[in-house]
XYZ file of C-alpha atoms in Angstrom:
497
model
C 10.389 10.511 4.423
C 13.774 11.179 5.984
C 14.768 13.249 8.991
C 15.320 16.974 8.425
C 14.418 20.234 10.068
C 11.081 21.884 9.378
C 9.909 19.185 7.013
C 6.529 19.930 5.492
C 3.849 17.301 5.044
C 3.496 16.024 1.481
C -0.233 15.284 1.430
C -0.056 13.936 -2.128
C 2.402 11.218 -1.058
C 0.189 10.284 1.870
C -2.835 10.063 -0.443
C -0.853 7.968 -2.918
C 0.259 5.584 -0.158
C -3.306 5.140 1.115
C -4.682 4.698 -2.381
C -2.071 2.041 -3.194
C -1.915 0.344 0.252
C 1.752 1.350 0.560
C 3.592 1.968 3.839
C 4.718 5.430 4.899
C 7.964 5.422 6.871
C 9.515 8.218 8.919
C 13.044 7.604 10.216
C 14.810 9.539 12.959
C 17.903 9.009 15.103
C 17.688 11.664 17.797
C 13.985 12.591 17.668
C 14.297 16.394 17.818
C 11.202 18.453 18.608
C 10.667 19.332 14.930
C 10.496 15.629 14.129
C 7.972 14.975 16.903
C 5.730 17.686 15.438
C 6.209 16.292 11.925
C 5.223 12.760 13.017
C 2.098 14.098 14.710
C 1.124 16.112 11.619
C 1.787 13.114 9.367
C -0.448 10.891 11.504
C -3.192 13.540 11.616
C -3.075 13.887 7.816
C -3.031 10.098 7.366
C -6.146 9.731 9.547
C -7.894 12.675 7.866
C -7.409 11.076 4.456
C -9.017 7.916 5.843
C -11.872 9.822 7.467
C -10.679 8.608 10.881
C -9.939 11.962 12.536
C -11.794 10.858 15.667
C -8.836 8.614 16.515
C -6.170 11.331 16.260
C -6.065 12.243 19.946
C -5.769 8.651 21.117
C -3.336 7.433 18.472
C -1.066 10.457 18.784
C -0.677 9.681 22.476
C -0.020 5.994 21.779
C 2.483 6.726 19.028
C 4.340 9.247 21.171
C 4.586 6.707 24.013
C 5.938 3.992 21.693
C 8.450 6.349 20.054
C 9.780 7.531 23.418
C 10.103 3.916 24.581
C 12.089 3.102 21.439
C 14.297 6.147 21.967
C 14.914 5.102 25.583
C 15.784 1.546 24.491
C 18.397 2.911 22.083
C 19.818 5.184 24.786
C 20.005 2.206 27.102
C 22.265 0.309 24.643
C 24.737 3.199 24.559
C 24.595 3.617 28.338
C 25.265 -0.061 29.038
C 28.117 -0.148 26.526
C 29.686 2.945 28.164
C 29.376 1.334 31.608
C 30.788 -1.946 30.235
C 27.738 -3.787 31.538
C 26.110 -6.755 29.822
C 22.504 -5.794 29.165
C 21.584 -9.481 28.824
C 22.981 -10.394 32.255
C 20.379 -10.082 35.023
C 22.765 -8.701 37.667
C 24.323 -6.216 35.240
C 20.893 -5.196 34.040
C 19.613 -4.510 37.573
C 22.793 -2.629 38.503
C 22.753 -0.526 35.362
C 19.105 0.478 35.666
C 19.525 1.919 39.188
C 21.038 5.172 37.895
C 20.110 4.930 34.217
C 17.426 7.608 34.239
C 19.391 10.216 36.246
C 22.683 9.781 34.371
C 21.207 9.787 30.878
C 18.840 12.690 31.503
C 21.690 14.815 32.846
C 23.731 14.219 29.700
C 21.089 13.455 27.096
C 22.811 15.234 24.181
C 25.869 13.034 24.587
C 23.778 9.862 24.507
C 21.656 10.988 21.564
C 24.745 11.845 19.517
C 26.268 8.452 20.361
C 23.017 6.777 19.271
C 23.158 8.544 15.936
C 26.831 7.654 15.458
C 26.008 4.036 16.232
C 23.204 4.084 13.626
C 20.464 3.364 16.160
C 17.269 4.551 14.523
C 13.578 4.847 15.247
C 11.171 4.147 12.397
C 7.493 5.051 12.401
C 5.400 3.192 9.828
C 1.791 3.927 8.868
C -0.179 1.814 6.425
C -3.783 1.265 5.389
C -4.435 -2.148 3.887
C -7.341 -4.578 3.735
C -9.604 -2.217 5.651
C -7.201 -1.980 8.582
C -4.727 0.602 9.821
C -1.255 -0.528 10.885
C 0.854 1.755 13.059
C 4.316 0.460 13.836
C 7.395 1.711 15.676
C 10.729 -0.020 15.079
C 14.150 0.472 16.631
C 17.167 -1.565 15.636
C 18.113 -3.192 18.922
C 16.459 -6.391 20.074
C 14.599 -6.637 23.362
C 16.383 -8.451 26.151
C 14.556 -11.168 28.047
C 14.144 -8.810 31.015
C 12.736 -5.982 28.891
C 10.340 -8.340 27.132
C 9.126 -9.703 30.466
C 8.647 -6.221 31.946
C 6.611 -5.051 28.960
C 4.303 -8.026 29.099
C 3.950 -7.712 32.874
C 2.851 -4.099 32.363
C 0.436 -5.125 29.611
C -1.072 -7.729 31.931
C -1.440 -5.126 34.694
C -3.043 -2.706 32.267
C -5.919 -5.126 31.739
C -6.838 -4.785 35.421
C -7.749 -1.112 35.111
C -10.827 0.491 33.669
C -9.678 4.113 33.859
C -6.574 6.251 34.348
C -7.489 7.279 37.898
C -7.580 3.675 38.993
C -4.146 3.086 37.491
C -2.685 6.200 39.127
C -3.747 4.938 42.542
C -1.663 1.796 42.149
C 1.970 1.694 43.277
C 4.167 0.497 40.419
C 7.924 0.045 40.443
C 9.973 3.090 39.472
C 13.278 1.682 38.246
C 12.260 2.403 34.643
C 9.486 4.874 35.329
C 6.142 4.103 36.768
C 4.980 2.239 33.692
C 1.869 4.389 33.573
C 2.535 5.450 29.990
C 1.930 1.943 28.701
C -1.109 1.520 30.956
C -2.640 4.778 29.720
C -1.886 3.744 26.135
C -3.848 0.510 26.556
C -6.710 2.474 28.121
C -6.606 4.858 25.146
C -6.873 1.933 22.732
C -9.820 0.578 24.692
C -11.614 3.883 24.144
C -11.607 3.225 20.397
C -12.816 -0.334 20.816
C -9.535 -2.228 20.840
C -8.077 -4.857 23.154
C -4.581 -6.078 23.959
C -4.901 -8.404 20.955
C -4.571 -5.357 18.712
C -1.187 -4.534 20.237
C 1.938 -6.600 19.511
C 5.553 -6.474 20.713
C 8.132 -8.721 19.044
C 11.603 -8.821 17.505
C 12.265 -9.223 13.797
C 15.611 -9.248 11.964
C 17.368 -7.329 14.716
C 14.542 -4.825 15.225
C 12.200 -4.445 18.157
C 8.720 -3.918 16.729
C 5.711 -2.491 18.523
C 2.632 -2.674 16.328
C -0.975 -1.579 16.576
C -3.516 -3.097 14.189
C -6.723 -1.068 14.115
C -9.707 -2.839 12.550
C -11.761 0.304 12.912
C -12.691 0.470 9.261
C -14.474 -2.902 9.081
C -17.897 -1.251 9.085
C -16.600 1.421 6.740
C -15.207 -1.260 4.435
C -18.668 -2.844 4.088
C -20.213 0.553 3.385
C -17.495 1.278 0.817
C -18.248 -1.978 -0.986
C -21.956 -1.104 -1.133
C -21.168 2.425 -2.300
C -18.736 1.120 -4.938
C -21.429 -1.110 -6.443
C -23.922 1.749 -6.396
C -21.267 3.965 -7.993
C -21.058 1.612 -10.970
C -24.844 1.642 -11.306
C -24.997 5.435 -11.613
C -22.222 5.660 -14.222
C -24.489 6.084 -17.223
C -21.571 7.278 -19.348
C -20.064 3.790 -19.457
C -21.844 1.805 -22.171
C -21.394 -1.849 -22.939
C -18.696 -2.614 -25.485
C -19.308 -1.380 -29.046
C -21.389 -3.867 -31.026
C -18.607 -4.676 -33.487
C -16.263 -5.704 -30.650
C -19.055 -7.623 -28.912
C -19.766 -9.499 -32.163
C -16.104 -10.452 -32.612
C -15.926 -11.533 -28.984
C -18.942 -13.811 -29.477
C -17.203 -15.336 -32.492
C -14.076 -15.947 -30.417
C -16.215 -17.811 -27.877
C -17.859 -19.936 -30.572
C -15.827 -23.140 -31.202
C -17.296 -23.364 -34.720
C -15.959 -19.943 -35.758
C -13.218 -19.845 -38.361
C -10.151 -17.685 -37.883
C -10.634 -16.295 -41.375
C -14.149 -15.106 -40.485
C -12.850 -13.465 -37.301
C -10.133 -11.732 -39.295
C -12.715 -10.530 -41.844
C -14.933 -8.984 -39.151
C -11.944 -7.212 -37.639
C -10.932 -5.940 -41.093
C -14.393 -4.385 -41.609
C -13.637 -1.874 -38.833
C -10.939 0.572 -39.982
C -10.313 1.945 -36.480
C -10.117 -1.508 -34.919
C -7.834 -2.768 -37.698
C -5.422 0.110 -37.189
C -5.325 -0.272 -33.413
C -4.917 -4.040 -33.613
C -2.027 -3.873 -36.080
C -0.417 -1.103 -34.038
C -0.552 -3.226 -30.900
C 0.563 -6.433 -32.604
C 3.561 -4.635 -34.132
C 4.518 -2.846 -30.911
C 7.651 -3.782 -28.987
C 5.456 -5.474 -26.398
C 4.881 -8.411 -28.779
C 8.422 -8.530 -30.186
C 7.530 -9.963 -33.593
C 10.527 -10.884 -35.740
C 9.015 -9.111 -38.763
C 6.207 -6.562 -39.178
C 2.677 -7.932 -39.368
C 0.780 -6.367 -42.280
C -2.544 -8.204 -42.269
C -5.249 -8.944 -39.754
C -5.283 -12.595 -40.823
C -1.607 -12.895 -39.915
C -2.216 -11.028 -36.652
C -4.983 -13.418 -35.650
C -2.780 -16.426 -36.399
C 0.220 -14.955 -34.584
C -1.374 -13.987 -31.288
C -4.096 -16.649 -31.130
C -7.655 -16.445 -29.846
C -6.737 -15.499 -26.276
C -4.357 -12.818 -27.490
C -6.940 -11.357 -29.890
C -9.584 -11.404 -27.159
C -7.299 -9.533 -24.787
C -6.460 -6.975 -27.459
C -10.177 -6.447 -28.032
C -10.675 -5.934 -24.310
C -7.858 -3.414 -24.351
C -9.135 -1.498 -27.352
C -12.788 -1.621 -26.327
C -11.996 -0.502 -22.785
C -9.810 2.367 -23.903
C -12.429 3.527 -26.402
C -15.094 3.561 -23.691
C -12.878 5.095 -21.027
C -11.493 7.779 -23.323
C -15.031 8.733 -24.313
C -16.186 8.865 -20.677
C -13.069 10.614 -19.376
C -12.157 13.168 -22.032
C -10.525 15.553 -19.578
C -8.206 13.036 -17.928
C -4.597 14.105 -17.546
C -2.402 12.629 -20.298
C -0.035 11.322 -17.636
C -2.650 8.843 -16.456
C -3.042 7.365 -19.928
C 0.749 7.211 -20.324
C 0.998 5.390 -16.975
C -1.582 2.837 -18.150
C 0.283 2.104 -21.402
C 3.590 2.005 -19.540
C 2.366 -0.547 -16.968
C 0.969 -2.697 -19.785
C 4.351 -2.600 -21.534
C 6.309 -3.208 -18.329
C 4.025 -6.095 -17.297
C 4.469 -7.880 -20.600
C 8.241 -7.503 -20.590
C 8.582 -8.515 -16.947
C 6.450 -11.620 -17.458
C 8.646 -12.641 -20.395
C 11.643 -12.504 -18.063
C 10.125 -13.974 -14.904
C 7.404 -16.333 -16.157
C 8.083 -16.993 -19.839
C 6.887 -20.599 -19.584
C 3.500 -19.618 -18.152
C 1.509 -19.037 -21.339
C -1.591 -17.711 -19.556
C 0.561 -15.152 -17.730
C 2.268 -14.081 -20.937
C -1.048 -13.791 -22.786
C -2.796 -11.762 -20.075
C 0.045 -9.571 -18.784
C -0.331 -6.698 -21.254
C -4.089 -6.267 -20.969
C -4.015 -6.590 -17.170
C -1.250 -4.021 -16.885
C -2.944 -1.674 -19.335
C -6.301 -1.756 -17.525
C -5.094 -2.043 -13.904
C -6.144 1.535 -13.071
C -9.553 1.582 -14.798
C -11.167 2.500 -11.496
C -8.844 5.460 -10.957
C -9.622 6.797 -14.435
C -13.334 6.695 -13.641
C -12.755 8.488 -10.328
C -10.847 11.231 -12.118
C -13.798 11.827 -14.456
C -16.458 11.955 -11.726
C -18.903 14.822 -12.287
C -20.807 16.856 -9.664
C -24.110 15.299 -10.742
C -22.698 11.870 -9.946
C -21.695 13.044 -6.482
C -25.251 14.265 -5.907
C -26.595 10.841 -6.867
C -24.153 9.173 -4.482
C -25.254 11.497 -1.684
C -28.852 10.418 -2.268
C -27.777 6.769 -2.161
C -25.895 7.322 1.104
C -28.965 8.900 2.650
C -31.285 6.115 1.534
C -28.928 3.339 2.678
C -27.763 5.043 5.874
C -24.134 5.247 4.678
C -21.970 8.137 5.967
C -21.698 10.754 3.206
C -18.076 11.342 4.255
C -17.238 8.059 2.486
C -17.965 9.668 -0.886
C -14.782 11.703 -0.633
C -12.813 8.549 0.184
C -14.382 6.767 -2.769
C -13.619 9.549 -5.242
C -10.066 9.952 -3.896
C -9.331 6.461 -5.198
C -9.128 4.423 -1.991
C -11.319 1.721 -3.537
C -10.178 2.085 -7.132
C -9.157 -1.583 -7.486
C -12.670 -2.699 -6.574
C -14.283 -0.096 -8.835
C -12.100 -1.190 -11.751
C -13.011 -4.826 -11.148
C -16.722 -3.994 -11.039
C -16.420 -2.160 -14.359
C -14.608 -5.178 -15.839
C -17.414 -7.429 -14.593
C -19.988 -5.091 -16.172
C -18.175 -5.567 -19.469
C -18.086 -9.378 -18.988
C -14.304 -9.640 -18.765
C -12.851 -13.053 -17.852
C -12.004 -13.735 -14.205
C -8.190 -13.358 -14.564
C -8.463 -9.754 -15.787
C -11.165 -8.871 -13.228
C -9.140 -10.238 -10.336
C -5.806 -8.729 -11.333
C -7.493 -5.321 -11.540
C -9.141 -5.915 -8.154
C -5.979 -7.078 -6.353
C -3.168 -5.221 -8.123
C -2.336 -3.390 -4.854
C -2.902 -6.477 -2.703
C -1.434 -9.362 -4.686
C -1.391 -11.743 -1.704
C -5.211 -11.602 -1.540
C -5.570 -12.627 -5.203
C -6.739 -16.168 -6.036
C -3.761 -18.505 -5.777
C -3.671 -19.306 -9.496
C -3.425 -15.578 -10.304
C -0.893 -14.434 -7.714
C 2.063 -14.655 -10.071
C 0.374 -12.507 -12.704
C -1.000 -10.083 -10.096
C 2.432 -9.749 -8.475
C 4.037 -8.979 -11.837
C 1.451 -6.269 -12.579
C 2.061 -4.912 -9.061
C 5.823 -4.841 -9.728
C 5.298 -3.142 -13.108
C 3.032 -0.553 -11.481
C 5.609 0.152 -8.752
C 8.402 0.494 -11.334
C 6.343 2.990 -13.310
C 5.510 4.968 -10.162
C 9.169 4.829 -9.116
C 10.196 6.301 -12.474
C 7.489 8.958 -12.033
C 8.873 9.689 -8.515
C 5.521 9.074 -6.827
C 6.728 5.979 -4.936
C 9.956 5.445 -2.988
C 11.875 2.173 -3.100
C 11.323 1.439 0.606
C 7.537 1.333 0.030
C 7.693 -1.618 -2.357
C 6.666 -4.994 -0.961
C 9.855 -6.753 0.195
C 8.332 -10.194 -0.500
C 7.869 -9.266 -4.160
C 11.442 -8.010 -4.444
C 12.754 -11.230 -2.886
C 10.562 -13.375 -5.139
C 12.038 -11.746 -8.228
C 15.572 -11.645 -6.781
C 15.808 -7.859 -6.661
C 18.226 -7.173 -3.826
C 18.920 -3.433 -3.981
C 17.493 -0.097 -5.043
C 20.193 0.279 -7.684
C 19.230 -3.069 -9.253
C 15.543 -2.104 -9.171
C 16.316 1.280 -10.739
C 18.435 -0.335 -13.438
C 15.536 -2.629 -14.465
C 13.054 0.263 -14.372
C 15.377 2.503 -16.430
C 15.820 -0.155 -19.103
C 12.068 -0.660 -19.350
C 11.515 3.107 -19.520
C 14.010 3.450 -22.394
C 12.423 0.556 -24.287
C 8.933 2.007 -23.728
C 10.038 5.427 -25.014
C 11.349 3.813 -28.199
C 8.250 1.668 -28.805
């Protein structure tokens, strides 16, 4: 989201960011009135999508206060440079601040234009992750020691007050304003159950960061988990795996089974044989010569590979039957992420056999939960409403559930219902939160996450800035052009497969 006049809110991008735990960033240099309105509307929409509208009034005030403080800090850098004063020198700082407010306010357009020319920005970041809301304001000039001290002095004072009237009656210094804005902000946060521990001010890589972490959805998160489990129980359109696949899977788990017998059982199912040969001969498996028999396929990909292919085929058969009206783009995305995951793992973790074996199936099935959400019928919603009433769960959470906020958990619960192994279950569960995955699965989960982001990037539903910087660093991706080049090559290969 970049600065422009009369920008309209893209609700679909906000929903996508919430659903995928991605950050939303709004950048401005001069903070015109249109941008202030846009930021407020974006926050309101963000909170509405999370069913947290009750916080809008308080958080809009807090965000406005933090943005104006960031804007003033940027103005201050230009002002001190113009006056040839050292902002880090105590005497210069005190001298400069005496007339700072009057001089800058009387010529604000000049200072704002200079800020823009100097590349001094303000970034507003909103993100929902792990049941918490993060609101962050960044500006690219570091706090001085004096500024840092003043802020923390004001925060300490703010703890002394229980209401705004009490704060107004106190005499605070006026060299940089009365400081009441920050005090009122803390009082606003207290009204929604937060303390000073939920508010942070620090510097990071040249930026000053003010951050609010709002654990207001903890109770909601518990209710969502209960509702997700109940949701799986009422999905009567999702059967167990077909008996032929279940039989083959039992044979794969039996150490006394012969590969020839497994191949024979696969060959008895025409549909399964065709799908298995199609997958084995696809570009994802990069065989040197075409595989023409199931016996050869079983030998080539091994027991784990065959098992994962069965999971893939069985899942798709069930999901396609349950979700006949799903948009074709969703199925294409699933196949694409499977393909991307396998090819990325061959480049970044070729020596990790478990990763290589599981990458395709994990990528293919990562969005199982979203597919189920998309096929939700009115009768299912009625059942969920009854469950909410009986368990005292807010019915407003049903809309959040169906919108896909918890789709990783839903997908994992479906995988557990079908007795999938732990690696597949956990990658599905954590594919938008790879750091929370079990340690032994973080590499695989991060690769599926990267594949998913590349596919979304190609589909223009995710911007480069939203992608986890730690993942990009881990895989030595240093620029958007490099990322796009990798994604484009994978897209071309997928189109030819």
